[in-house]
Amino acid sequence: MKRFFRILIAIVISLTVALYSTALTSTFQPVRQGNLSAAMSFFQPTPTPETVDLSQVGSTDGIVVMGFVIVAIVTLPILIRRKAWKESQ
């Protein structure tokens, strides 16, 4: 019973955080009252320089390498200390 209660609490907390973050990030159009056409401004988009896209479709080599580096950074200290923990027992 205690195990299911912990799972239920985790689900409720995660749903609450998800709903709360969704409520904060939603955008609503402001309510306009009266005639605001006189105060309306017109924006002219500025031209952006064309950039050359050097990425290749499906190229994830850098992401995979960084994943291995992160895994190594996390697991190597754990494995090194695990040997010391086993020796002390």
mmCIF file of N, CA and C in Angstrom:
data_model
loop_
_atom_site.group_PDB
_atom_site.id
_atom_site.type_symbol
_atom_site.label_atom_id
_atom_site.label_comp_id
_atom_site.label_asym_id
_atom_site.label_seq_id
_atom_site.Cartn_x
_atom_site.Cartn_y
_atom_site.Cartn_z
ATOM 1 N N MET A 1 0.820 -1.192 0.000
ATOM 2 C CA MET A 1 0.000 0.000 0.000
ATOM 3 C C MET A 1 0.863 1.255 0.000
ATOM 4 N N LYS A 2 1.957 1.227 0.760
ATOM 5 C CA LYS A 2 2.843 2.374 0.854
ATOM 6 C C LYS A 2 3.494 2.664 -0.508
ATOM 7 N N ARG A 3 3.809 1.603 -1.244
ATOM 8 C CA ARG A 3 4.441 1.742 -2.545
ATOM 9 C C ARG A 3 3.494 2.435 -3.531
ATOM 10 N N PHE A 4 2.248 2.025 -3.564
ATOM 11 C CA PHE A 4 1.276 2.620 -4.476
ATOM 12 C C PHE A 4 0.964 4.064 -4.093
ATOM 13 N N PHE A 5 0.995 4.356 -2.792
ATOM 14 C CA PHE A 5 0.752 5.709 -2.332
ATOM 15 C C PHE A 5 1.862 6.645 -2.817
ATOM 16 N N ARG A 6 3.116 6.173 -2.793
ATOM 17 C CA ARG A 6 4.238 6.986 -3.272
ATOM 18 C C ARG A 6 4.128 7.227 -4.775
ATOM 19 N N ILE A 7 3.734 6.196 -5.506
ATOM 20 C CA ILE A 7 3.567 6.350 -6.949
ATOM 21 C C ILE A 7 2.447 7.339 -7.244
ATOM 22 N N LEU A 8 1.360 7.245 -6.501
ATOM 23 C CA LEU A 8 0.237 8.157 -6.689
ATOM 24 C C LEU A 8 0.640 9.598 -6.397
ATOM 25 N N ILE A 9 1.415 9.796 -5.349
ATOM 26 C CA ILE A 9 1.888 11.143 -5.018
ATOM 27 C C ILE A 9 2.784 11.678 -6.130
ATOM 28 N N ALA A 10 3.659 10.850 -6.663
ATOM 29 C CA ALA A 10 4.544 11.288 -7.750
ATOM 30 C C ALA A 10 3.747 11.664 -8.987
ATOM 31 N N ILE A 11 2.723 10.897 -9.309
ATOM 32 C CA ILE A 11 1.896 11.195 -10.479
ATOM 33 C C ILE A 11 1.129 12.492 -10.269
ATOM 34 N N VAL A 12 0.562 12.680 -9.087
ATOM 35 C CA VAL A 12 -0.204 13.900 -8.811
ATOM 36 C C VAL A 12 0.701 15.126 -8.860
ATOM 37 N N ILE A 13 1.888 15.031 -8.295
ATOM 38 C CA ILE A 13 2.810 16.172 -8.310
ATOM 39 C C ILE A 13 3.248 16.484 -9.733
ATOM 40 N N SER A 14 3.564 15.456 -10.518
ATOM 41 C CA SER A 14 4.003 15.711 -11.886
ATOM 42 C C SER A 14 2.878 16.296 -12.733
ATOM 43 N N LEU A 15 1.650 15.830 -12.546
ATOM 44 C CA LEU A 15 0.526 16.407 -13.278
ATOM 45 C C LEU A 15 0.278 17.852 -12.870
ATOM 46 N N THR A 16 0.416 18.130 -11.584
ATOM 47 C CA THR A 16 0.235 19.501 -11.100
ATOM 48 C C THR A 16 1.282 20.429 -11.698
ATOM 49 N N VAL A 17 2.523 19.995 -11.727
ATOM 50 C CA VAL A 17 3.587 20.821 -12.304
ATOM 51 C C VAL A 17 3.351 21.013 -13.802
ATOM 52 N N ALA A 18 2.927 19.953 -14.500
ATOM 53 C CA ALA A 18 2.677 20.066 -15.940
ATOM 54 C C ALA A 18 1.534 21.032 -16.221
ATOM 55 N N LEU A 19 0.456 20.930 -15.479
ATOM 56 C CA LEU A 19 -0.676 21.833 -15.692
ATOM 57 C C LEU A 19 -0.323 23.271 -15.325
ATOM 58 N N TYR A 20 0.427 23.441 -14.255
ATOM 59 C CA TYR A 20 0.820 24.777 -13.824
ATOM 60 C C TYR A 20 1.728 25.430 -14.865
ATOM 61 N N SER A 21 2.693 24.677 -15.397
ATOM 62 C CA SER A 21 3.587 25.244 -16.403
ATOM 63 C C SER A 21 2.843 25.544 -17.695
ATOM 64 N N THR A 22 1.858 24.719 -18.034
ATOM 65 C CA THR A 22 1.054 24.987 -19.219
ATOM 66 C C THR A 22 0.234 26.254 -19.034
ATOM 67 N N ALA A 23 -0.307 26.444 -17.843
ATOM 68 C CA ALA A 23 -1.107 27.638 -17.578
ATOM 69 C C ALA A 23 -0.249 28.898 -17.623
ATOM 70 N N LEU A 24 0.991 28.810 -17.202
ATOM 71 C CA LEU A 24 1.854 29.984 -17.214
ATOM 72 C C LEU A 24 2.343 30.340 -18.606
ATOM 73 N N THR A 25 2.484 29.350 -19.479
ATOM 74 C CA THR A 25 3.038 29.625 -20.797
ATOM 75 C C THR A 25 1.971 29.881 -21.850
ATOM 76 N N SER A 26 0.705 29.706 -21.515
ATOM 77 C CA SER A 26 -0.332 29.961 -22.508
ATOM 78 C C SER A 26 -0.479 31.461 -22.709
ATOM 79 N N THR A 27 -0.783 31.846 -23.944
ATOM 80 C CA THR A 27 -0.929 33.264 -24.252
ATOM 81 C C THR A 27 -2.367 33.545 -24.641
ATOM 82 N N PHE A 28 -2.861 34.643 -24.175
ATOM 83 C CA PHE A 28 -4.212 35.071 -24.478
ATOM 84 C C PHE A 28 -4.140 36.434 -25.139
ATOM 85 N N GLN A 29 -5.064 36.674 -26.048
ATOM 86 C CA GLN A 29 -5.144 37.982 -26.673
ATOM 87 C C GLN A 29 -5.756 38.962 -25.679
ATOM 88 N N PRO A 30 -5.163 40.140 -25.549
ATOM 89 C CA PRO A 30 -5.715 41.103 -24.604
ATOM 90 C C PRO A 30 -7.083 41.595 -25.072
ATOM 91 N N VAL A 31 -7.921 41.919 -24.116
ATOM 92 C CA VAL A 31 -9.245 42.433 -24.427
ATOM 93 C C VAL A 31 -9.093 43.892 -24.834
ATOM 94 N N ARG A 32 -9.615 44.221 -26.006
ATOM 95 C CA ARG A 32 -9.503 45.588 -26.496
ATOM 96 C C ARG A 32 -10.817 46.310 -26.261
ATOM 97 N N GLN A 33 -10.707 47.464 -25.690
ATOM 98 C CA GLN A 33 -11.896 48.255 -25.419
ATOM 99 C C GLN A 33 -11.786 49.572 -26.175
ATOM 100 N N GLY A 34 -12.883 50.004 -26.727
ATOM 101 C CA GLY A 34 -12.908 51.287 -27.407
ATOM 102 C C GLY A 34 -12.284 51.215 -28.789
ATOM 103 N N ASN A 35 -12.087 52.363 -29.368
ATOM 104 C CA ASN A 35 -11.525 52.469 -30.701
ATOM 105 C C ASN A 35 -10.034 52.748 -30.582
ATOM 106 N N LEU A 36 -9.224 51.787 -30.894
ATOM 107 C CA LEU A 36 -7.781 51.957 -30.783
ATOM 108 C C LEU A 36 -7.116 52.076 -32.145
ATOM 109 N N SER A 37 -7.899 52.303 -33.195
ATOM 110 C CA SER A 37 -7.305 52.361 -34.532
ATOM 111 C C SER A 37 -6.382 53.565 -34.683
ATOM 112 N N ALA A 38 -6.632 54.637 -33.941
ATOM 113 C CA ALA A 38 -5.779 55.814 -34.041
ATOM 114 C C ALA A 38 -4.418 55.561 -33.404
ATOM 115 N N ALA A 39 -4.375 54.706 -32.412
ATOM 116 C CA ALA A 39 -3.125 54.431 -31.723
ATOM 117 C C ALA A 39 -2.383 53.249 -32.317
ATOM 118 N N MET A 40 -2.900 52.664 -33.379
ATOM 119 C CA MET A 40 -2.289 51.488 -33.966
ATOM 120 C C MET A 40 -1.017 51.881 -34.709
ATOM 121 N N SER A 41 0.022 51.119 -34.549
ATOM 122 C CA SER A 41 1.263 51.388 -35.268
ATOM 123 C C SER A 41 1.510 50.265 -36.267
ATOM 124 N N PHE A 42 2.211 50.593 -37.318
ATOM 125 C CA PHE A 42 2.501 49.620 -38.358
ATOM 126 C C PHE A 42 3.980 49.277 -38.295
ATOM 127 N N PHE A 43 4.261 47.996 -38.285
ATOM 128 C CA PHE A 43 5.632 47.534 -38.206
ATOM 129 C C PHE A 43 6.084 47.071 -39.581
ATOM 130 N N GLN A 44 7.284 47.469 -39.931
ATOM 131 C CA GLN A 44 7.853 47.025 -41.184
ATOM 132 C C GLN A 44 8.977 46.053 -40.847
ATOM 133 N N PRO A 45 8.895 44.844 -41.345
ATOM 134 C CA PRO A 45 9.944 43.883 -41.011
ATOM 135 C C PRO A 45 11.271 44.295 -41.629
ATOM 136 N N THR A 46 12.328 44.156 -40.843
ATOM 137 C CA THR A 46 13.654 44.487 -41.343
ATOM 138 C C THR A 46 14.187 43.293 -42.122
ATOM 139 N N PRO A 47 14.866 43.539 -43.201
ATOM 140 C CA PRO A 47 15.395 42.421 -43.987
ATOM 141 C C PRO A 47 16.530 41.733 -43.234
ATOM 142 N N THR A 48 16.496 40.440 -43.243
ATOM 143 C CA THR A 48 17.542 39.666 -42.577
ATOM 144 C C THR A 48 18.484 39.121 -43.632
ATOM 145 N N PRO A 49 19.776 39.124 -43.350
ATOM 146 C CA PRO A 49 20.722 38.595 -44.334
ATOM 147 C C PRO A 49 20.565 37.077 -44.462
ATOM 148 N N GLU A 50 20.730 36.593 -45.656
ATOM 149 C CA GLU A 50 20.626 35.156 -45.894
ATOM 150 C C GLU A 50 21.851 34.462 -45.310
ATOM 151 N N THR A 51 21.625 33.445 -44.515
ATOM 152 C CA THR A 51 22.719 32.682 -43.929
ATOM 153 C C THR A 51 22.818 31.338 -44.629
ATOM 154 N N VAL A 52 24.023 30.848 -44.705
ATOM 155 C CA VAL A 52 24.264 29.557 -45.336
ATOM 156 C C VAL A 52 24.097 28.481 -44.276
ATOM 157 N N ASP A 53 23.250 27.510 -44.550
ATOM 158 C CA ASP A 53 22.997 26.424 -43.612
ATOM 159 C C ASP A 53 24.018 25.322 -43.842
ATOM 160 N N LEU A 54 24.915 25.126 -42.858
ATOM 161 C CA LEU A 54 25.969 24.124 -43.000
ATOM 162 C C LEU A 54 25.582 22.779 -42.412
ATOM 163 N N SER A 55 24.417 22.678 -41.799
ATOM 164 C CA SER A 55 24.022 21.423 -41.184
ATOM 165 C C SER A 55 23.526 20.444 -42.238
ATOM 166 N N GLN A 56 23.697 19.185 -41.931
ATOM 167 C CA GLN A 56 23.242 18.137 -42.826
ATOM 168 C C GLN A 56 22.053 17.451 -42.189
ATOM 169 N N VAL A 57 21.110 17.070 -43.016
ATOM 170 C CA VAL A 57 19.919 16.398 -42.513
ATOM 171 C C VAL A 57 20.326 15.022 -42.001
ATOM 172 N N GLY A 58 19.952 14.717 -40.763
ATOM 173 C CA GLY A 58 20.242 13.405 -40.189
ATOM 174 C C GLY A 58 21.617 13.294 -39.580
ATOM 175 N N SER A 59 22.386 14.369 -39.516
ATOM 176 C CA SER A 59 23.729 14.323 -38.954
ATOM 177 C C SER A 59 23.655 14.527 -37.452
ATOM 178 N N THR A 60 23.832 13.431 -36.721
ATOM 179 C CA THR A 60 23.775 13.502 -35.258
ATOM 180 C C THR A 60 25.057 12.979 -34.630
ATOM 181 N N ASP A 61 26.138 12.983 -35.383
ATOM 182 C CA ASP A 61 27.398 12.451 -34.872
ATOM 183 C C ASP A 61 27.877 13.225 -33.646
ATOM 184 N N GLY A 62 27.782 14.547 -33.695
ATOM 185 C CA GLY A 62 28.229 15.359 -32.564
ATOM 186 C C GLY A 62 27.392 15.116 -31.324
ATOM 187 N N ILE A 63 26.099 14.907 -31.507
ATOM 188 C CA ILE A 63 25.218 14.653 -30.370
ATOM 189 C C ILE A 63 25.548 13.308 -29.731
ATOM 190 N N VAL A 64 25.827 12.313 -30.556
ATOM 191 C CA VAL A 64 26.164 10.988 -30.035
ATOM 192 C C VAL A 64 27.479 11.040 -29.267
ATOM 193 N N VAL A 65 28.465 11.739 -29.811
ATOM 194 C CA VAL A 65 29.759 11.854 -29.128
ATOM 195 C C VAL A 65 29.593 12.556 -27.788
ATOM 196 N N MET A 66 28.826 13.644 -27.753
ATOM 197 C CA MET A 66 28.602 14.354 -26.497
ATOM 198 C C MET A 66 27.846 13.481 -25.498
ATOM 199 N N GLY A 67 26.937 12.647 -25.986
ATOM 200 C CA GLY A 67 26.238 11.713 -25.102
ATOM 201 C C GLY A 67 27.201 10.747 -24.436
ATOM 202 N N PHE A 68 28.132 10.205 -25.221
ATOM 203 C CA PHE A 68 29.125 9.299 -24.649
ATOM 204 C C PHE A 68 30.029 10.009 -23.647
ATOM 205 N N VAL A 69 30.386 11.248 -23.943
ATOM 206 C CA VAL A 69 31.234 12.014 -23.014
ATOM 207 C C VAL A 69 30.496 12.252 -21.701
ATOM 208 N N ILE A 70 29.234 12.612 -21.770
ATOM 209 C CA ILE A 70 28.461 12.860 -20.552
ATOM 210 C C ILE A 70 28.300 11.590 -19.745
ATOM 211 N N VAL A 71 28.018 10.479 -20.414
ATOM 212 C CA VAL A 71 27.891 9.199 -19.715
ATOM 213 C C VAL A 71 29.207 8.836 -19.053
ATOM 214 N N ALA A 72 30.326 9.062 -19.729
ATOM 215 C CA ALA A 72 31.630 8.760 -19.145
ATOM 216 C C ALA A 72 31.908 9.643 -17.935
ATOM 217 N N ILE A 73 31.554 10.918 -18.024
ATOM 218 C CA ILE A 73 31.784 11.830 -16.900
ATOM 219 C C ILE A 73 30.975 11.399 -15.678
ATOM 220 N N VAL A 74 29.786 10.873 -15.892
ATOM 221 C CA VAL A 74 28.940 10.468 -14.772
ATOM 222 C C VAL A 74 29.340 9.095 -14.230
ATOM 223 N N THR A 75 29.595 8.140 -15.107
ATOM 224 C CA THR A 75 29.799 6.759 -14.641
ATOM 225 C C THR A 75 31.212 6.463 -14.165
ATOM 226 N N LEU A 76 32.223 7.083 -14.740
ATOM 227 C CA LEU A 76 33.594 6.764 -14.325
ATOM 228 C C LEU A 76 33.851 7.073 -12.846
ATOM 229 N N PRO A 77 33.484 8.231 -12.324
ATOM 230 C CA PRO A 77 33.694 8.438 -10.881
ATOM 231 C C PRO A 77 32.908 7.441 -10.015
ATOM 232 N N ILE A 78 31.728 7.058 -10.459
ATOM 233 C CA ILE A 78 30.955 6.079 -9.698
ATOM 234 C C ILE A 78 31.665 4.731 -9.685
ATOM 235 N N LEU A 79 32.181 4.310 -10.832
ATOM 236 C CA LEU A 79 32.887 3.029 -10.892
ATOM 237 C C LEU A 79 34.170 3.053 -10.078
ATOM 238 N N ILE A 80 34.884 4.174 -10.101
ATOM 239 C CA ILE A 80 36.122 4.280 -9.317
ATOM 240 C C ILE A 80 35.810 4.223 -7.826
ATOM 241 N N ARG A 81 34.816 4.922 -7.375
ATOM 242 C CA ARG A 81 34.467 4.906 -5.953
ATOM 243 C C ARG A 81 33.836 3.590 -5.542
ATOM 244 N N ARG A 82 33.200 2.904 -6.468
ATOM 245 C CA ARG A 82 32.571 1.626 -6.138
ATOM 246 C C ARG A 82 33.625 0.613 -5.708
ATOM 247 N N LYS A 83 34.778 0.617 -6.371
ATOM 248 C CA LYS A 83 35.868 -0.281 -5.977
ATOM 249 C C LYS A 83 36.336 0.049 -4.563
ATOM 250 N N ALA A 84 36.436 1.324 -4.258
ATOM 251 C CA ALA A 84 36.865 1.724 -2.914
ATOM 252 C C ALA A 84 35.811 1.341 -1.885
ATOM 253 N N TRP A 85 34.519 1.436 -2.224
ATOM 254 C CA TRP A 85 33.452 1.074 -1.308
ATOM 255 C C TRP A 85 33.478 -0.420 -1.020
ATOM 256 N N LYS A 86 33.735 -1.215 -2.075
ATOM 257 C CA LYS A 86 33.782 -2.677 -1.881
ATOM 258 C C LYS A 86 34.952 -3.079 -1.010
ATOM 259 N N GLU A 87 36.086 -2.391 -1.159
ATOM 260 C CA GLU A 87 37.275 -2.720 -0.359
ATOM 261 C C GLU A 87 37.077 -2.370 1.112
ATOM 262 N N SER A 88 36.324 -1.318 1.399
ATOM 263 C CA SER A 88 36.117 -0.901 2.789
ATOM 264 C C SER A 88 35.141 -1.812 3.502
ATOM 265 N N GLN A 89 34.312 -2.545 2.794
ATOM 266 C CA GLN A 89 33.345 -3.438 3.440
ATOM 267 C C GLN A 89 34.035 -4.701 3.763
#
